[in-house]
XYZ file of C-alpha atoms in Angstrom:
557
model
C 3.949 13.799 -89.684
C 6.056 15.607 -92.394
C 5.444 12.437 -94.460
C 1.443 12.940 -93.884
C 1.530 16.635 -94.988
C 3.891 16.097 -98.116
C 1.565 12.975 -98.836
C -1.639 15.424 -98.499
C 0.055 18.701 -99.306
C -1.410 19.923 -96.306
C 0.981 22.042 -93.389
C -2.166 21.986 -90.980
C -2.064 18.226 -91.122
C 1.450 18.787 -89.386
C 0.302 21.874 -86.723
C -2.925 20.023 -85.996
C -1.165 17.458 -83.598
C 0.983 19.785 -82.441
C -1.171 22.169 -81.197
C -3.697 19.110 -79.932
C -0.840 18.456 -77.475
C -0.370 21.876 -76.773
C -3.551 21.904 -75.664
C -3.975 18.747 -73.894
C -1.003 20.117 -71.232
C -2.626 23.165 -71.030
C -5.832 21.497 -69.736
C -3.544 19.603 -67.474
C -2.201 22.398 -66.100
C -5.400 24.288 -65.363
C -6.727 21.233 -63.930
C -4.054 21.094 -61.460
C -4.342 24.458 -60.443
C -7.943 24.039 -59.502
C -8.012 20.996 -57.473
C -4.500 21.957 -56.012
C -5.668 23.885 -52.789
C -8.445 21.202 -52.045
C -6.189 18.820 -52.404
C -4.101 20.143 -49.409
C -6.953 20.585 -47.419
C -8.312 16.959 -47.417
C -5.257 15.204 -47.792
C -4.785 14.103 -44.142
C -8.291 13.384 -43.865
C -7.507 10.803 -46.990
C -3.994 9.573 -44.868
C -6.482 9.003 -41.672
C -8.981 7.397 -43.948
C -6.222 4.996 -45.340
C -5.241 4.374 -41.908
C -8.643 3.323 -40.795
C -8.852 1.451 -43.571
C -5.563 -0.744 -42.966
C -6.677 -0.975 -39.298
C -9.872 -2.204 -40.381
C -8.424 -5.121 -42.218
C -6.372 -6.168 -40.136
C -6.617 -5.041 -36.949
C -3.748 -3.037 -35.960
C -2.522 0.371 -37.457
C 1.356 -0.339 -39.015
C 3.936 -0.104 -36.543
C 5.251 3.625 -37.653
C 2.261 4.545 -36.653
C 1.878 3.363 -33.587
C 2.647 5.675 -30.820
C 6.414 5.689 -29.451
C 5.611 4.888 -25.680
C 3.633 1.516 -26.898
C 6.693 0.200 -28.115
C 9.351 -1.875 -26.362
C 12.779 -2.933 -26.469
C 12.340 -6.560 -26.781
C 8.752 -7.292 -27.145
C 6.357 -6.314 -29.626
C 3.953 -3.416 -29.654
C 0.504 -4.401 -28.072
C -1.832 -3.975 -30.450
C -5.517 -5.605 -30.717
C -4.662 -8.179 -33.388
C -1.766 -9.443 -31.541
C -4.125 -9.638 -27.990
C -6.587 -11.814 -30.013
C -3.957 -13.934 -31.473
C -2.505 -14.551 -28.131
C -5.917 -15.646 -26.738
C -6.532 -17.383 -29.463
C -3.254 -19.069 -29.301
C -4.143 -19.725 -25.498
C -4.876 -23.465 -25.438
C -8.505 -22.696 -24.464
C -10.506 -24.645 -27.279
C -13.869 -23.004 -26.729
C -12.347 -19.400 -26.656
C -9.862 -20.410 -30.034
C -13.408 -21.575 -31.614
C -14.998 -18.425 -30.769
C -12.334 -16.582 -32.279
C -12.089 -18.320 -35.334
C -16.048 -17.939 -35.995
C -16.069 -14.475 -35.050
C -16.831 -11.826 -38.393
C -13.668 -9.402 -37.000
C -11.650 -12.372 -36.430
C -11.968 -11.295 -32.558
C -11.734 -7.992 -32.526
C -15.069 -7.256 -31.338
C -13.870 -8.890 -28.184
C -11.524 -5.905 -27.129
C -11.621 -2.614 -25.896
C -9.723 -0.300 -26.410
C -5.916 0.034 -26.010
C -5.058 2.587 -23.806
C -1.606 3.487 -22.247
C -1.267 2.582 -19.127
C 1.697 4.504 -16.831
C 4.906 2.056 -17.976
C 2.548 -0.457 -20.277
C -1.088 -0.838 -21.891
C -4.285 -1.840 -20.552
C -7.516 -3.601 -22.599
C -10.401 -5.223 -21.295
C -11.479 -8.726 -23.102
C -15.350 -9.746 -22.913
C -14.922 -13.594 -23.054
C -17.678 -15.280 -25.756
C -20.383 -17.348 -23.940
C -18.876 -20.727 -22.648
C -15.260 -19.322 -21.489
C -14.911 -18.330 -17.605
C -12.256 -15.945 -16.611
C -10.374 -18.148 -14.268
C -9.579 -20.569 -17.573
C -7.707 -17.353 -18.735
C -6.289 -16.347 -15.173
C -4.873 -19.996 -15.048
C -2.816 -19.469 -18.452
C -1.442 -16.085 -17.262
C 2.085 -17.363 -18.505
C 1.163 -18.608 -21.822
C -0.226 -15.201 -22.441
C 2.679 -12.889 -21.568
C 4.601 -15.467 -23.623
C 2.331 -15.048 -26.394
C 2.375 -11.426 -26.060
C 6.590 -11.364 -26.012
C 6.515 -10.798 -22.697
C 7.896 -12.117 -19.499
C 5.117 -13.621 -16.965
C 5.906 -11.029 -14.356
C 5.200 -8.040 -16.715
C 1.341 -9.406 -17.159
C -1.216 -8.806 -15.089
C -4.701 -9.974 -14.791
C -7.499 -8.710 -13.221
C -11.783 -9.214 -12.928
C -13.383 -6.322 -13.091
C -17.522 -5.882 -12.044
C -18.531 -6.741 -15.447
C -19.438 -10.430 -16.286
C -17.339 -12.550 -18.761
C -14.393 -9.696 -18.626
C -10.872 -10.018 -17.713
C -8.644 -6.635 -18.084
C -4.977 -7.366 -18.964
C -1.891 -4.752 -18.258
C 0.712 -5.787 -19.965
C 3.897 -3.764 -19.521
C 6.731 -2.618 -21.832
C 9.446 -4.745 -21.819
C 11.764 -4.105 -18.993
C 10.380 -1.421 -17.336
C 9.300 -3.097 -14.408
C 13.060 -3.859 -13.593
C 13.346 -0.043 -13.439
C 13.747 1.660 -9.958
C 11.244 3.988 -9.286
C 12.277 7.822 -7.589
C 12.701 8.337 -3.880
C 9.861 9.415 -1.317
C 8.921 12.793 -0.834
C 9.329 11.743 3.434
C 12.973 11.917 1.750
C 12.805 14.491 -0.915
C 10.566 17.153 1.188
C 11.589 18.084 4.149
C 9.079 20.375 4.770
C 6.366 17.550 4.595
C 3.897 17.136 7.412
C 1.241 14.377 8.163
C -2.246 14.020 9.128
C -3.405 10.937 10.645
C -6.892 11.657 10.080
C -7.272 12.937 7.137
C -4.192 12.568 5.053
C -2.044 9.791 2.925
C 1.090 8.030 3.304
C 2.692 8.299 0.337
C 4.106 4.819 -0.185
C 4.896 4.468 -3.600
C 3.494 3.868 -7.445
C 1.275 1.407 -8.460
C 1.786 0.257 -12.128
C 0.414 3.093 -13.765
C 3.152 5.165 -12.384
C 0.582 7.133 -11.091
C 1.755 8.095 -7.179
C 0.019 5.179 -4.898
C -0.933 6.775 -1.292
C -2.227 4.822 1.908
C -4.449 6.317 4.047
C -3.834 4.560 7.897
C -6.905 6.012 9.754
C -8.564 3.493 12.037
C -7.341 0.672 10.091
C -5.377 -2.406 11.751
C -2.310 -3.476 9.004
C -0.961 -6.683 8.183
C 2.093 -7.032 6.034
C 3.837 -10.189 5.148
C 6.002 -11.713 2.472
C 9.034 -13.944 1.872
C 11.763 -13.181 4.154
C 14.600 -10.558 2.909
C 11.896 -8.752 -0.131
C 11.524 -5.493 1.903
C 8.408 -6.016 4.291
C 10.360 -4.117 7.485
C 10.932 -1.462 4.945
C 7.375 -1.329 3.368
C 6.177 -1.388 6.822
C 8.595 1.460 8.761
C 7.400 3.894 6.019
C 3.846 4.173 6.690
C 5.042 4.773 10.576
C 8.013 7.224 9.194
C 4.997 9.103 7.614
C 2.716 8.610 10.615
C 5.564 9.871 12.918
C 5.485 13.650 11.060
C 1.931 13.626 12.973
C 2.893 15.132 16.857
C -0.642 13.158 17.966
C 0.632 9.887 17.086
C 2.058 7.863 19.790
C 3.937 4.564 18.981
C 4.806 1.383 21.367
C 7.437 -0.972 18.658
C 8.335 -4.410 19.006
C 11.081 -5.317 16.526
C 11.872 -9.361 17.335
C 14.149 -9.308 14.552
C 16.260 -7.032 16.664
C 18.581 -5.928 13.467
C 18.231 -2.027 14.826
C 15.431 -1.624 11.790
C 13.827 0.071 14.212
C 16.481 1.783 16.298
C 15.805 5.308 14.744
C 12.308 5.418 16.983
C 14.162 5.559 20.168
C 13.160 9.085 21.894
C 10.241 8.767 19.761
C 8.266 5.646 20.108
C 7.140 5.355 24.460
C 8.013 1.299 24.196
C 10.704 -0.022 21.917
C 11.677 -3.869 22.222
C 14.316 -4.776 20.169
C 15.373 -8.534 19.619
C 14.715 -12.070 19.130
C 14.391 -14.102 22.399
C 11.556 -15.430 24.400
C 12.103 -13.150 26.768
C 11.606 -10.347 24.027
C 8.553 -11.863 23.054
C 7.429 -11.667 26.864
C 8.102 -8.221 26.506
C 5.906 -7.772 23.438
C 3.193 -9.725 24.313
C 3.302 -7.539 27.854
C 3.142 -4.146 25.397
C 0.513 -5.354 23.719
C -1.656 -6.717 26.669
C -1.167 -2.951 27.621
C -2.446 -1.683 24.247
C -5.807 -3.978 25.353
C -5.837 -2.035 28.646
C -5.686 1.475 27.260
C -8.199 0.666 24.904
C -10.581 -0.434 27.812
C -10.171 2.835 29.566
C -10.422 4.924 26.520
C -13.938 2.998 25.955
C -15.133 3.426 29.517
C -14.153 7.150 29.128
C -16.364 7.190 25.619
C -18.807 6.107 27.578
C -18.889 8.187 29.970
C -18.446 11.362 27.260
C -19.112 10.119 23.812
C -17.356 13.771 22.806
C -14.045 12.467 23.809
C -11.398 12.261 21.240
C -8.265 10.320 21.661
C -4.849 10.895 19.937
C -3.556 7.561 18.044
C -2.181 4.620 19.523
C -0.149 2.693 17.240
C 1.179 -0.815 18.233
C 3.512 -2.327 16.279
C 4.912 -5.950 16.024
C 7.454 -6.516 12.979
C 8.549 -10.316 12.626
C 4.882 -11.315 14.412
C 5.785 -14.688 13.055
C 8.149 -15.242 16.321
C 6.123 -14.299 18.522
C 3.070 -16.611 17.113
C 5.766 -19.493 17.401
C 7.211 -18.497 20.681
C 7.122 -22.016 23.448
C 7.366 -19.945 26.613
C 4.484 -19.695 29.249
C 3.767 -17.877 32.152
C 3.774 -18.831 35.869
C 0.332 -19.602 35.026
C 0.872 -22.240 32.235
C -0.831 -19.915 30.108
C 1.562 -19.800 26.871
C 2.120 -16.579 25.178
C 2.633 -17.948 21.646
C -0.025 -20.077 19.771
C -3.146 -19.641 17.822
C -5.498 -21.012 20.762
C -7.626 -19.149 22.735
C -5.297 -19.661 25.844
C -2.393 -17.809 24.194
C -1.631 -14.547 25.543
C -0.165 -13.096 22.511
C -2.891 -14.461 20.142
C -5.579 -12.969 22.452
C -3.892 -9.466 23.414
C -3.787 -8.880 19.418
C -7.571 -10.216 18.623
C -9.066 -8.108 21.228
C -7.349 -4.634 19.755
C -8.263 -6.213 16.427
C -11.895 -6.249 17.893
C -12.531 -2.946 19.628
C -9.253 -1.066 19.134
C -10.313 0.645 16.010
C -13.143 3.103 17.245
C -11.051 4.747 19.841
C -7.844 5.021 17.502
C -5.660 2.044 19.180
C -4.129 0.131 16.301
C -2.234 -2.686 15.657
C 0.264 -3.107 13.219
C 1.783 -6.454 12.248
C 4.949 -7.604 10.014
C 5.224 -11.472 9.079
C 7.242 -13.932 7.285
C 6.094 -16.857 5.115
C 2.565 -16.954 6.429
C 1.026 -20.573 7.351
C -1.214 -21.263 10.125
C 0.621 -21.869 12.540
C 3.022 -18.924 12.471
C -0.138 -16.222 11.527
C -3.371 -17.509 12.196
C -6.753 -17.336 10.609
C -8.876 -15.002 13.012
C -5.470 -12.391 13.059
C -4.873 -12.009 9.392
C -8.581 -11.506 8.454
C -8.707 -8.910 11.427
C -6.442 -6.325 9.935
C -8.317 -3.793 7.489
C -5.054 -3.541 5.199
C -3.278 -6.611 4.170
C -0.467 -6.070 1.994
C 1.886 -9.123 0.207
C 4.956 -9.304 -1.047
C 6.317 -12.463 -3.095
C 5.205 -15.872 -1.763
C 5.581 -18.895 -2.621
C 2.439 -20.567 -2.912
C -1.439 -19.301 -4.036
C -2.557 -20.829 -0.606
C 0.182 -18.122 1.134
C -1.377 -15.789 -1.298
C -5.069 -16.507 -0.085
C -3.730 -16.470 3.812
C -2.245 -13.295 3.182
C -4.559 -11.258 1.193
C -7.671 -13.560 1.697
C -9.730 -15.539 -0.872
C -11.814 -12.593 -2.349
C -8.792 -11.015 -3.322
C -6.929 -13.828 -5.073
C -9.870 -14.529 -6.789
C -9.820 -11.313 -8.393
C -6.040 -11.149 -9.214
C -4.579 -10.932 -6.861
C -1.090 -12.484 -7.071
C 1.568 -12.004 -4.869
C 2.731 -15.655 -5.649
C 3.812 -14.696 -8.998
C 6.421 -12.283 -7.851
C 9.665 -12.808 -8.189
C 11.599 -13.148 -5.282
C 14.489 -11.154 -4.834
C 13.809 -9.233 -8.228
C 10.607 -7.719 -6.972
C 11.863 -6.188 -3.936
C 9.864 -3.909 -2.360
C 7.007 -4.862 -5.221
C 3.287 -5.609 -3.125
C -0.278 -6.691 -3.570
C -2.441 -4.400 -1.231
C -6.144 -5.250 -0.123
C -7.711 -2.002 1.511
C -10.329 0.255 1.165
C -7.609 3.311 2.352
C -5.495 3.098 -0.899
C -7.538 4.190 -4.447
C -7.845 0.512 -6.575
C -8.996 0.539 -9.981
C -13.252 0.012 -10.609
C -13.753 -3.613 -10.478
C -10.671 -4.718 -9.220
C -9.831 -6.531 -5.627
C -6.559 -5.377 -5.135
C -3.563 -3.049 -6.496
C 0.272 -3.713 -6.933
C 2.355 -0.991 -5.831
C 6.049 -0.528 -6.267
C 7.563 0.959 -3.376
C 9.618 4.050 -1.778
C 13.205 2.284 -0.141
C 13.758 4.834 2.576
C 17.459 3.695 4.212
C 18.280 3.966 7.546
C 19.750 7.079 7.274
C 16.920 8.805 5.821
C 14.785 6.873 8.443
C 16.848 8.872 10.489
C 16.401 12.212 9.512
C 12.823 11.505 9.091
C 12.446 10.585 12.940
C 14.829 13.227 13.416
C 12.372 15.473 12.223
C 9.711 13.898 14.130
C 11.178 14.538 17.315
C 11.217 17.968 17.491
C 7.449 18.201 16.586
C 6.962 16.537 20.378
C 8.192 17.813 23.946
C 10.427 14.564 24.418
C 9.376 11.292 24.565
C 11.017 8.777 27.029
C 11.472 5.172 25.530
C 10.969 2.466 27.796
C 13.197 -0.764 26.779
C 11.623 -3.340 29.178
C 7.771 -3.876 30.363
C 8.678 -4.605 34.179
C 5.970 -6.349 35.590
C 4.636 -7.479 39.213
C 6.365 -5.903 41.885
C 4.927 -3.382 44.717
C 4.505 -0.052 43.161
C 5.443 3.557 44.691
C 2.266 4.948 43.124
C 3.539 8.474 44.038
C 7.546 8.069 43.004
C 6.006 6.356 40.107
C 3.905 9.971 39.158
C 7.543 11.336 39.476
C 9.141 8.730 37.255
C 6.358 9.634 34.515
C 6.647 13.165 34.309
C 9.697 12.557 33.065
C 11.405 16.146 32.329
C 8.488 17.930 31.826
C 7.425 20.337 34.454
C 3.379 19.609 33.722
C 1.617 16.736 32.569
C -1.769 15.949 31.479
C -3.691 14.087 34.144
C -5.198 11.722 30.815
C -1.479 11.480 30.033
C -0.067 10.672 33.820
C -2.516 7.863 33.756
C -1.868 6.611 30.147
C 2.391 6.635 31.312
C 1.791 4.955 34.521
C -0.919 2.151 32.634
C 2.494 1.986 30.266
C 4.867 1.701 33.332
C 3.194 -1.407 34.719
C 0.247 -2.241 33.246
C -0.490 -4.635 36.327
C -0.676 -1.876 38.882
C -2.093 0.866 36.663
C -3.593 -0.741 33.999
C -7.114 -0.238 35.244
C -6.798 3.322 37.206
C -8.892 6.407 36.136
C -9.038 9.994 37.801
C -10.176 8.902 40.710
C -7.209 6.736 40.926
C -4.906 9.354 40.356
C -6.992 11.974 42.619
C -6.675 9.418 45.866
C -2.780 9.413 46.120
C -2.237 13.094 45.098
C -4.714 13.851 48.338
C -3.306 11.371 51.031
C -0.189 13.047 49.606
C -1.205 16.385 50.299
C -1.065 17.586 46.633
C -3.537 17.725 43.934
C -3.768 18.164 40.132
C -4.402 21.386 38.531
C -5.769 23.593 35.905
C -3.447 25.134 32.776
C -4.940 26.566 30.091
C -8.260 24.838 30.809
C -7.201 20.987 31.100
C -6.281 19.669 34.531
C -2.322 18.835 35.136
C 0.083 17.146 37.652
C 3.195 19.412 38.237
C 6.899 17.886 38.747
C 7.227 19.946 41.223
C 4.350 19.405 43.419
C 4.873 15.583 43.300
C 8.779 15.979 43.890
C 7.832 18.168 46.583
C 5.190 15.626 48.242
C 7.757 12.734 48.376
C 10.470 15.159 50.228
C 7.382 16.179 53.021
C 6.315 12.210 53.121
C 6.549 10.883 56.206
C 8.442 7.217 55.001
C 5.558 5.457 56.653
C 3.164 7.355 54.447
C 4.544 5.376 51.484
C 2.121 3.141 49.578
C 1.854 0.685 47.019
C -0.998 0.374 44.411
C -3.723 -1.825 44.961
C -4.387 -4.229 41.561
């Protein structure tokens, strides 16, 4: 520049750059301070913008900006262009060729991503020519495609046609224990049979999963040693917290599972034998009969409400199997119409709901033979835990809910403990799907204790009969006696009920009138308390020391 002005003589020709530059910065800087404060304002609008953009392209936002609870420890985040990559990847060919033609490359397929309790959820709208099951029947090759183990993918059919939905979870949280029950946490926690929920565990959302068991027959069953007894005891640990519900137990594993029910439950049988099985089949023979009074008493006053009845059977599977028969030849295991066992539960299954009389069953390893057809489809909740087979699966839960999903033959026994498929209208399922999974509350023994515990002093005192004695000539008065137990009055509906429980045989069929006929030839009759008629100890003990000991009598069948 000095060259240019001593060429031209000219100092300006020097300044004039100078200054030009001068200038130039100063329109920088002015510039800067005017668009500054926009700039702020719709700069994360330009970030989200950017984002879109990326997603747009390809599908997936970058991992950092993916939310922290989609990722995983070992597998990779779900996000849509992985999902269509593993179906594409599927070994479908019409549903890779679909894919491939699509505009989106697939996308258009998916809905959206949402988080799911410990994993994601997306429905998939299949293109035209691809059914559902061809995706059902590759469940594996998709959680492998998707970095995940088979167990931690699960597929279901919602209402909609052509759609599967898909929860995959994150990597290893499925081997996570889940928290204790509140029967365990809250002691203060009370039941209702009628209108409330047992809470029994979490399905896979995490979200709390709650049975309700009102007028509903139950049918549990699984591999042996995966929790069943468990699964089953805490629905009736729950139930027990309700003072109306009564409960006659057969346990033919005879493991003291059960043992915590004695002073609670009126019948507990406890082992494995034929003789046991005798015993249960007798208990619930009686259920049948108490159900046939309580329906000829709803007859006779359709106002009549009746306090639950629940009968309970755990290990059903020996009973089904059991050789022994009767004096009659009639056998009491089997799956024919001449088995006593077999019948006793189909005709609860058949009537017992409407006037609360339920039956509750535990099984192993369904087949036919050891649970058959007409049983399992008679209970209202059917509940799985890991089998071995898809036909197990179908006996279990029935065909309708494998169809949908449902797979409790893809659990993985002895890692999914306590881990079931449930089929009933009394626990909340998803829209559109057949069935739910729900991970389960382990209550121990000594919980089951203090639950039962707790139970007990919500009733007067319960006496548990060990044996069903049957056939021999009946003191009906000493038998009144025997009934009442300690309590100084009893309910005439009740004396009946105890005495049809006592020997089902002799008593099985009595009503009021029964009862009325040996309290007068004895010389005694019931009374009112509080408005409802009652048999006093004292009255009856009193009768048998005035009774002449010809005046004895036996009842009449």
């Amino acid at each position: 520049m000095f060259r240019v002005a001593i060429n031209t003589g000219e100092v300006r020709d020097v300044v004039t750059p100078l200054t030009a530059t001068i200038d130039f910065i100063a329109l920088l800087i002015r510039i800067v301070q005017i668009v500054w404060g926009p700039a702020l304002t719709i700069g994360p609008f330009l970030a989200l913008l950017a984002l879109w953009a990326v997603g747009r392209k390809q599908q997936a936002a970058p991992v950092w900006a993916l939310p922290a609870n989609v990722r995983s420890g070992e597998g990779e985040p779900i996000t849509p262009s992985i999902v269509v990559k593993a179906l594409r990847d599927l070994g479908v060919p019409a549903l890779a060729r679909a894919i491939k033609e699509m505009g989106d490359a697939g996308a258009s397929m998916l809905g959206p991503i949402r988080i799911a309790g410990c994993g994601v959820e997306v429905e998939v709208t299949l293109p035209s020519g691809v059914a559902t099951n061809e995706v059902q029947a590759k469940r594996r090759k998709l959680a492998e495609n998707l970095t995940r183990h088979e167990h931690e993918v699960f597929i279901n059919i919602p209402t909609a046609a052509r759609t599967v939905r898909l929860w995959v979870a994150d990597s290893g949280a499925l081997d996570e224990p889940i928290g204790p029950s509140s029967l365990v946490t809250d002691e203060t926690l009370t039941a209702d049979y009628a209108k409330g929920r047992a809470p029994w565990g979490q399905d896979l959302r995490g979200d709390a999963a709650a049975l309700s068991l009102y007028q509903r027959h139950l049918l549990i069953t699984g591999l042996s040693n995966q929790g069943k007894t468990a699964a089953l005891r805490s629905l009736a640990l729950w139930a027990s917290l309700d003072r109306r519900v009564e409960f006659r137990i057969a346990d033919l594993k005879g493991a003291g599972d059960w043992a915590m029910f004695d002073g609670l439950a009126t019948v507990l049988i406890q082992g494995p034998t034929d003789e046991h099985v005798i015993e249960a089949t007798e208990m619930v023979e009686g259920l049948v009969e108490e159900m046939n009074r309580r329906i000829a008493a709803r007859q006779a006053d359709p106002t009549v409400v009746f306090d639950p009845l629940i009968g309970i059977v755990d290990e059903a599977q020996v009973a089904f199997m059991c050789p022994a028969v009767d004096d009659d030849k009639r056998p009491y295991g089997g799956s024919k119409a001449t088995s006593r066992y077999f019948m006793a539960v189909r005709k609860v299954h058949n009537q017992g709901r409407v006037v609360d009389v339920l039956m509750y069953e535990g099984t192993q390893d369904p087949t036919d033979q050891n649970l058959p057809k007409l049983v399992r489809e008679g209970a209202h909740t059917r509940a799985s835990l890991a089998l071995g087979t898809e036909a197990q699966a179908v006996m279990a839960l029935g065909e309708k809910a494998v169809n949908g999903g449902a797979a409790p033959h893809l659990l993985r026994q002895g890692l999914d403990k306590g881990t079931l498929v449930v089929a009933s209208d009394g626990i909340e399922i998803p829209k559109g799907q057949s069935s739910i999974t729900v991970r389960t509350h382990f209550i121990g023994d000594q919980d089951a204790k203090a639950i039962t515990d707790r139970a007990k002093t919500l009733r007067a005192g319960v006496t548990t009969l060990h044996r069903i004695d049957r056939g021999e000539q009946r003191d009906p008065l000493a038998d009144i006696l025997t009934v009442c137990g300690d309590d100084k009055r009893v309910f005439t509906q009740d004396v009946i009920k105890r005495l049809s429980l006592l020997d089902a045989d002799a008593y099985g069929s009595w009503s009021f009138g029964d009862l009325t006929r040996v309290l007068d030839t004895a010389g005694t009759e019931a009374k009112k308390s509080h408005g409802r008629m009652v048999v006093r100890a004292d009255d009856i003990a009193r009768a048998l020391a005035d009774r002449d000991a010809d005046g004895s009598a036996s009842a009449s069948n």
